[in-house]
Tab-separated table of C-alpha atoms in Angstrom:
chain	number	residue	atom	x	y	z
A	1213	UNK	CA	0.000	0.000	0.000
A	1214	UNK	CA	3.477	2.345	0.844
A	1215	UNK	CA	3.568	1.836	-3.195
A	1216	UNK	CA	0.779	2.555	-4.246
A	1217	UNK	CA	0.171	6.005	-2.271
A	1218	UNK	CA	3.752	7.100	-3.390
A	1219	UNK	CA	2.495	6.545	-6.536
A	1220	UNK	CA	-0.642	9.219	-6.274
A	1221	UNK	CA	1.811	11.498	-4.551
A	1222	UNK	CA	4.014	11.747	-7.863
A	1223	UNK	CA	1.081	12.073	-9.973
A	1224	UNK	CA	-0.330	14.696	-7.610
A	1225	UNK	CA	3.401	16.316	-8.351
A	1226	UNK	CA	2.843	15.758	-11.901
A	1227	UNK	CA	-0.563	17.525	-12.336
A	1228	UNK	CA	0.571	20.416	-10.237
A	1229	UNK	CA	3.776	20.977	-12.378
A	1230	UNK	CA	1.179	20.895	-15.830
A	1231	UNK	CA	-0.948	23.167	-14.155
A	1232	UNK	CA	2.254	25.375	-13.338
A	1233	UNK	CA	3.026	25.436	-16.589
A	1234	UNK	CA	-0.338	25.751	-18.482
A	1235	UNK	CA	-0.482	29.284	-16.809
A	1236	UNK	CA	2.900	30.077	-18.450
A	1237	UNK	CA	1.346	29.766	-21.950
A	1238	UNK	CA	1.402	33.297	-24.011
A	1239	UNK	CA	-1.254	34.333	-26.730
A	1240	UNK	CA	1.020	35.588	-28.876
A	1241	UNK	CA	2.916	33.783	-31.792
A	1242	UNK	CA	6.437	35.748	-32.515
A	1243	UNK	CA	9.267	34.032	-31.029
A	1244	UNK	CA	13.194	33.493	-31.492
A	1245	UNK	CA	15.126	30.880	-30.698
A	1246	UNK	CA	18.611	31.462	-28.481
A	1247	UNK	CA	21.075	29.246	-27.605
A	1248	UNK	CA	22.204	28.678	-24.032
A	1249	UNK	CA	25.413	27.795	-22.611
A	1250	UNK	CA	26.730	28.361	-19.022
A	1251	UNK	CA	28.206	26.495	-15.442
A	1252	UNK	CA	26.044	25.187	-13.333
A	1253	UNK	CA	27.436	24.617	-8.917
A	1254	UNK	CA	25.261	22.922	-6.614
A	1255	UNK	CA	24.914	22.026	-2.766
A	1256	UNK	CA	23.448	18.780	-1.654
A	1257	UNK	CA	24.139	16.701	1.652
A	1258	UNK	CA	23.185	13.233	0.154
A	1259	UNK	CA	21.806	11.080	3.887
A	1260	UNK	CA	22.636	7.318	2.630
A	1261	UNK	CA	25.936	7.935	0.787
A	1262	UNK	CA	27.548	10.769	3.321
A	1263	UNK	CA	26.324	7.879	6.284
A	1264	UNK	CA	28.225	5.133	4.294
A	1265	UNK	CA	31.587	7.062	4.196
A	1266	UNK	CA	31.069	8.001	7.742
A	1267	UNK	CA	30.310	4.509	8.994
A	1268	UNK	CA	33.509	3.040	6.510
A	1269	UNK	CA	35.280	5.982	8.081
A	1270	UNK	CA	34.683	5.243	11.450
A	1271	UNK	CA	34.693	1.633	11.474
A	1272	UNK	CA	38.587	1.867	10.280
A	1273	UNK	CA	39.746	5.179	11.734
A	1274	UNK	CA	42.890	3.731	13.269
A	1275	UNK	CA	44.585	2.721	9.977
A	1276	UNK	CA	43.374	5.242	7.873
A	1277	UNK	CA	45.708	8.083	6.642
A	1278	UNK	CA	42.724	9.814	4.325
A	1279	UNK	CA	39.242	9.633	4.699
A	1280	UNK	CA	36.522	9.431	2.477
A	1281	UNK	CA	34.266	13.216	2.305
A	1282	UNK	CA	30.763	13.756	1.224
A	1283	UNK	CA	29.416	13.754	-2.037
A	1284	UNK	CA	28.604	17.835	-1.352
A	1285	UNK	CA	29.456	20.321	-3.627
A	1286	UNK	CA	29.266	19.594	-7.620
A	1287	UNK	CA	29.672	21.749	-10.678
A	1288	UNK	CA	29.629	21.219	-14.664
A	1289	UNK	CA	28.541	22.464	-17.804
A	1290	UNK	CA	24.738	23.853	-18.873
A	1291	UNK	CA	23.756	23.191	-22.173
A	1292	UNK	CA	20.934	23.609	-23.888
A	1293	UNK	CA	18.644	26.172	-26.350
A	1294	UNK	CA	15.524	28.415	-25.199
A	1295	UNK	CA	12.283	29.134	-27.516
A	1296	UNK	CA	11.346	32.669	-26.400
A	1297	UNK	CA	7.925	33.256	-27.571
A	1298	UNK	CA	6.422	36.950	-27.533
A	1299	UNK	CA	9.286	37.699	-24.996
A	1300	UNK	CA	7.097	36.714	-22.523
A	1301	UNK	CA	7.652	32.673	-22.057
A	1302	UNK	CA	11.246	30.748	-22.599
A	1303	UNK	CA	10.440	26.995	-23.474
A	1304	UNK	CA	13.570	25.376	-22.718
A	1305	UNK	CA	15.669	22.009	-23.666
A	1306	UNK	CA	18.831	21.670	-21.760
A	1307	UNK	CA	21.728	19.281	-20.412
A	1308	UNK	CA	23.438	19.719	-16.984
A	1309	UNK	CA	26.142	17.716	-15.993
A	1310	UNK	CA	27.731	17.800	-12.398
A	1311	UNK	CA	30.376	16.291	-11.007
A	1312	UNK	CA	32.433	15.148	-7.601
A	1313	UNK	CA	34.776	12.884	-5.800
A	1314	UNK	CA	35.970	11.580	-2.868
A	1315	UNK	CA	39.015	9.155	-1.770
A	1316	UNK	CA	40.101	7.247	1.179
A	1317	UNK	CA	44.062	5.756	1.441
A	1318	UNK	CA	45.675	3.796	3.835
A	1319	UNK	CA	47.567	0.570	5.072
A	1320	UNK	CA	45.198	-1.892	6.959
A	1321	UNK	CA	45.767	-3.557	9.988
A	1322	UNK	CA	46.830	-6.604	7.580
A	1323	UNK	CA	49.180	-4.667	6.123
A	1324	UNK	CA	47.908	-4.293	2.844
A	1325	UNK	CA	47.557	-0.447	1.073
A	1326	UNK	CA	44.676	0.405	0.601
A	1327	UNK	CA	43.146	3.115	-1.983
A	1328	UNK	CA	39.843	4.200	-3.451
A	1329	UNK	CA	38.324	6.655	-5.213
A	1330	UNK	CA	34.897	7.371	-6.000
A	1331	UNK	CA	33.915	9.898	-9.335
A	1332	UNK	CA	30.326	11.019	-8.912
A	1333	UNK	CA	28.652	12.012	-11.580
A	1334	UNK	CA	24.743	13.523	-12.448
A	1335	UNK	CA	23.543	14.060	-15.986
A	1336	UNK	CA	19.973	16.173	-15.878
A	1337	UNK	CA	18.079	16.164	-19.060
A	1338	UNK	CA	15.435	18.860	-18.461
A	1339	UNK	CA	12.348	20.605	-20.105
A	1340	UNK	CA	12.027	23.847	-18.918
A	1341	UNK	CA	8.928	26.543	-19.114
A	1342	UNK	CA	10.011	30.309	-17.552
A	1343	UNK	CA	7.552	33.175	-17.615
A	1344	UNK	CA	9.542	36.184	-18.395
A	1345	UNK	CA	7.969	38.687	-15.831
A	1346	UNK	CA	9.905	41.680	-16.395
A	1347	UNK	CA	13.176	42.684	-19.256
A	1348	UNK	CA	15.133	41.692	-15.960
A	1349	UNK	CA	13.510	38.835	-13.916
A	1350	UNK	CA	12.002	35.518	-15.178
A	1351	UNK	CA	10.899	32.590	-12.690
A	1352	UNK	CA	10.369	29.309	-13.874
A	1353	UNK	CA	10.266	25.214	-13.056
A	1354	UNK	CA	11.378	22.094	-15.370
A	1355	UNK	CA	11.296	18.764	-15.214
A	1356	UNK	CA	13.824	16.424	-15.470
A	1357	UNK	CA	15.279	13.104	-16.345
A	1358	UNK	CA	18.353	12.451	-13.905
A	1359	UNK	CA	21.169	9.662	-14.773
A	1360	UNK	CA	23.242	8.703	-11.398
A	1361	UNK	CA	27.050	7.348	-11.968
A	1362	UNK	CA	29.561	6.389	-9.786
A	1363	UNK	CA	32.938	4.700	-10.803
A	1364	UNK	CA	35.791	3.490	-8.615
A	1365	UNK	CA	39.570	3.367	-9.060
A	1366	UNK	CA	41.463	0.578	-6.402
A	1367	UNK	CA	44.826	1.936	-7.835
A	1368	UNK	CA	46.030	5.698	-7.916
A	1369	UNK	CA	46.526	6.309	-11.606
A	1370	UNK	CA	44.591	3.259	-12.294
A	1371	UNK	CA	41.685	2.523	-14.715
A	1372	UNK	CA	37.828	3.443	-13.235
A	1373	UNK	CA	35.406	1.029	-13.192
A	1374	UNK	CA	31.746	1.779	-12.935
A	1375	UNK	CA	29.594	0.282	-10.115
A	1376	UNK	CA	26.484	2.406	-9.872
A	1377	UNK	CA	24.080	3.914	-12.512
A	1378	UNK	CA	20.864	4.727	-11.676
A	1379	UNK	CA	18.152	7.223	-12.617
A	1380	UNK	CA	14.815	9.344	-10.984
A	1381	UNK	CA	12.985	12.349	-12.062
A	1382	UNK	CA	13.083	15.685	-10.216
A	1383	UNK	CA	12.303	19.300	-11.065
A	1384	UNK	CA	14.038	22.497	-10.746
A	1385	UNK	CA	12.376	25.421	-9.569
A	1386	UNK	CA	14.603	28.858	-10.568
A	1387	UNK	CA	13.956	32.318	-11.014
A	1388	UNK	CA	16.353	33.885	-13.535
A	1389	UNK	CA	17.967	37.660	-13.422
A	1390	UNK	CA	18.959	38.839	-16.959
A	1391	UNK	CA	21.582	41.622	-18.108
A	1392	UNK	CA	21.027	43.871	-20.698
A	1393	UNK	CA	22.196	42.443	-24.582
A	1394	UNK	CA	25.799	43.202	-24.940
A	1395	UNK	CA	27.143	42.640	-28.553
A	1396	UNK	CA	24.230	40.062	-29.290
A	1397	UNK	CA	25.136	38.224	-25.726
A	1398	UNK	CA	23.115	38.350	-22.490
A	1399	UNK	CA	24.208	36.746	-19.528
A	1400	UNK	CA	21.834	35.804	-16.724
A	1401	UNK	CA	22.265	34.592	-13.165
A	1402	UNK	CA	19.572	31.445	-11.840
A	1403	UNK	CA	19.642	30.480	-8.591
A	1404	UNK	CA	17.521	27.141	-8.522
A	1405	UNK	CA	16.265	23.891	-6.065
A	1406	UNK	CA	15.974	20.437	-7.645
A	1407	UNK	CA	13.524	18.251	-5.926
A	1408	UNK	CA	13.459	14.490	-6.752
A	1409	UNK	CA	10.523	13.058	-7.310
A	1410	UNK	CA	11.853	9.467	-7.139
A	1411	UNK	CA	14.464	7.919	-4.848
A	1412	UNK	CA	18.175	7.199	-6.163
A	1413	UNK	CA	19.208	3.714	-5.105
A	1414	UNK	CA	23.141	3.482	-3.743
A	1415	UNK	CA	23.083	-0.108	-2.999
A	1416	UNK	CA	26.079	-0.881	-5.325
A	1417	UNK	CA	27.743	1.999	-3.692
A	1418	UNK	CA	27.624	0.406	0.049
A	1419	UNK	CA	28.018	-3.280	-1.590
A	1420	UNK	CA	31.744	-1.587	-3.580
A	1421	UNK	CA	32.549	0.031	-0.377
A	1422	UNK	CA	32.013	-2.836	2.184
A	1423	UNK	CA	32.851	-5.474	-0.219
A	1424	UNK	CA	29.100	-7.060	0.481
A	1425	UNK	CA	26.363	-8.448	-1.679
A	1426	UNK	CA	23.322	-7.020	-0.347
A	1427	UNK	CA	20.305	-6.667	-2.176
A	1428	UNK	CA	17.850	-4.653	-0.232
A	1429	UNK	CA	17.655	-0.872	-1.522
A	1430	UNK	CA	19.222	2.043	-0.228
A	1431	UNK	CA	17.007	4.830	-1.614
A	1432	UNK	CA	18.092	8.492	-0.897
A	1433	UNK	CA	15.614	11.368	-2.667
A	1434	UNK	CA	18.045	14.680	-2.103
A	1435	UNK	CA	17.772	18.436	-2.080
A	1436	UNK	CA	19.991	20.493	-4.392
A	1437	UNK	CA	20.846	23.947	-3.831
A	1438	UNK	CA	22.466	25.852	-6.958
A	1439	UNK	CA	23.080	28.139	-9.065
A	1440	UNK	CA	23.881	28.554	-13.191
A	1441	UNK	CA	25.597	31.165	-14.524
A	1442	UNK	CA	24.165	31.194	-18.166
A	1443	UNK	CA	25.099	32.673	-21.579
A	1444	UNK	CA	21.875	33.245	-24.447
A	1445	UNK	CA	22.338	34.755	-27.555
A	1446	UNK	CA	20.485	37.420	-28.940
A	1447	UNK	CA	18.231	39.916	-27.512
């Protein structure tokens, strides 16, 4: 029954976000098209995977020289192109892809080195409505389609191996502050949140880490604080 009311919940989500954007819909039919490119930083304090490093961390603090940090602060590249249609609405299409890492070294108690690192990555594919309120300000919300990876390397300068990839859907709500166009170029400033609508599952992540093979999920649905510095063209 847990399912099946998480399952209303999203689609209450879902017909809230349509309704959000059905009242972004303009009446008018001139439009350009502008592409966007920018750098996207974001702050999240993931619960299952920062409690797995700190549990691995604690469990083998006396032979540890460098311990393994939280998956907190990622940044990447924002990609994408923006239909702007009577300069009131921006439908958007984009790519965001964040990244982060962590390590841990040290000689066990069996005296054997120990090293591993973990490369976190998130790609967000995202559609994107924003009502243009002023020639300044614009506030929008998207929806998105979010691809989890995480690969380890047991050796420094050694090859990475993937042992998680996972995906969930979450939105971004942003508001947007535009410059004036400078030589064809405006730059604007969007401070967002991404809430998940579906869990991420680190399982493989805890099974890598603690050499185990568990089975039972570990799903984590996290916050993420951020902000894009973007780049459109034209007016």
């Amino acid at each position: 029954m847990k399912r099946v009311s998480g399952v209303r919940n999203n689609n209450w989500y879902l017909l809230l976000f349509c309704i959000f954007c059905i009242q972004l819909l303009p009446t008018s039919s001139s439009a350009q098209f502008n592409i966007k490119t920018g750098y996207s930083l974001s702050y999240n304090s993931p619960d299952v995977s920062s409690q797995l490093f700190s549990d691995f961390n604690t469990t083998n603090d006396d032979w540890l020289d460098n311990k393994f940090k939280d998956f907190r602060w990622m940044h990447g590249l924002h990609l994408g192109g923006r239909y702007l249609i009577a300069e009131t609405v921006g439908i958007e299409l984009g790519w965001i892809t964040k990244f982060d890492k962590t390590d841990a070294e040290g000689i066990t108690l069996n005296v054997e080195d120990f090293y591993r690192k973990y490369f976190y990555s998130l790609n967000q594919l995202h559609f994107a409505l924003e009502s243009i309120v002023t020639d300044h300000f614009g506030i929008g919300a998207s929806i998105n389609y979010d691809i989890l990876s995480i690969k380890a390397r047991y050796e420094d300068k050694g090859s990475k191996s993937r042992i998680l990839r996972d995906n969930n859907y979450s939105s971004n709500f942003f508001i947007t502050y535009y410059t004036d166009s400078s030589n064809g170029v405006r730059f604007a400033l969007r401070p967002y949140v991404r809430v998940p609508w579906t869990s991420l599952n680190y399982r493989d992540l805890s099974n890598d880490l603690n050499e185990t093979s568990g089975t039972e999920a570990l799903p984590d649905k996290t916050l993420h604080f951020g902000i894009s510095l973007l780049f459109f063209n034209g007016n």
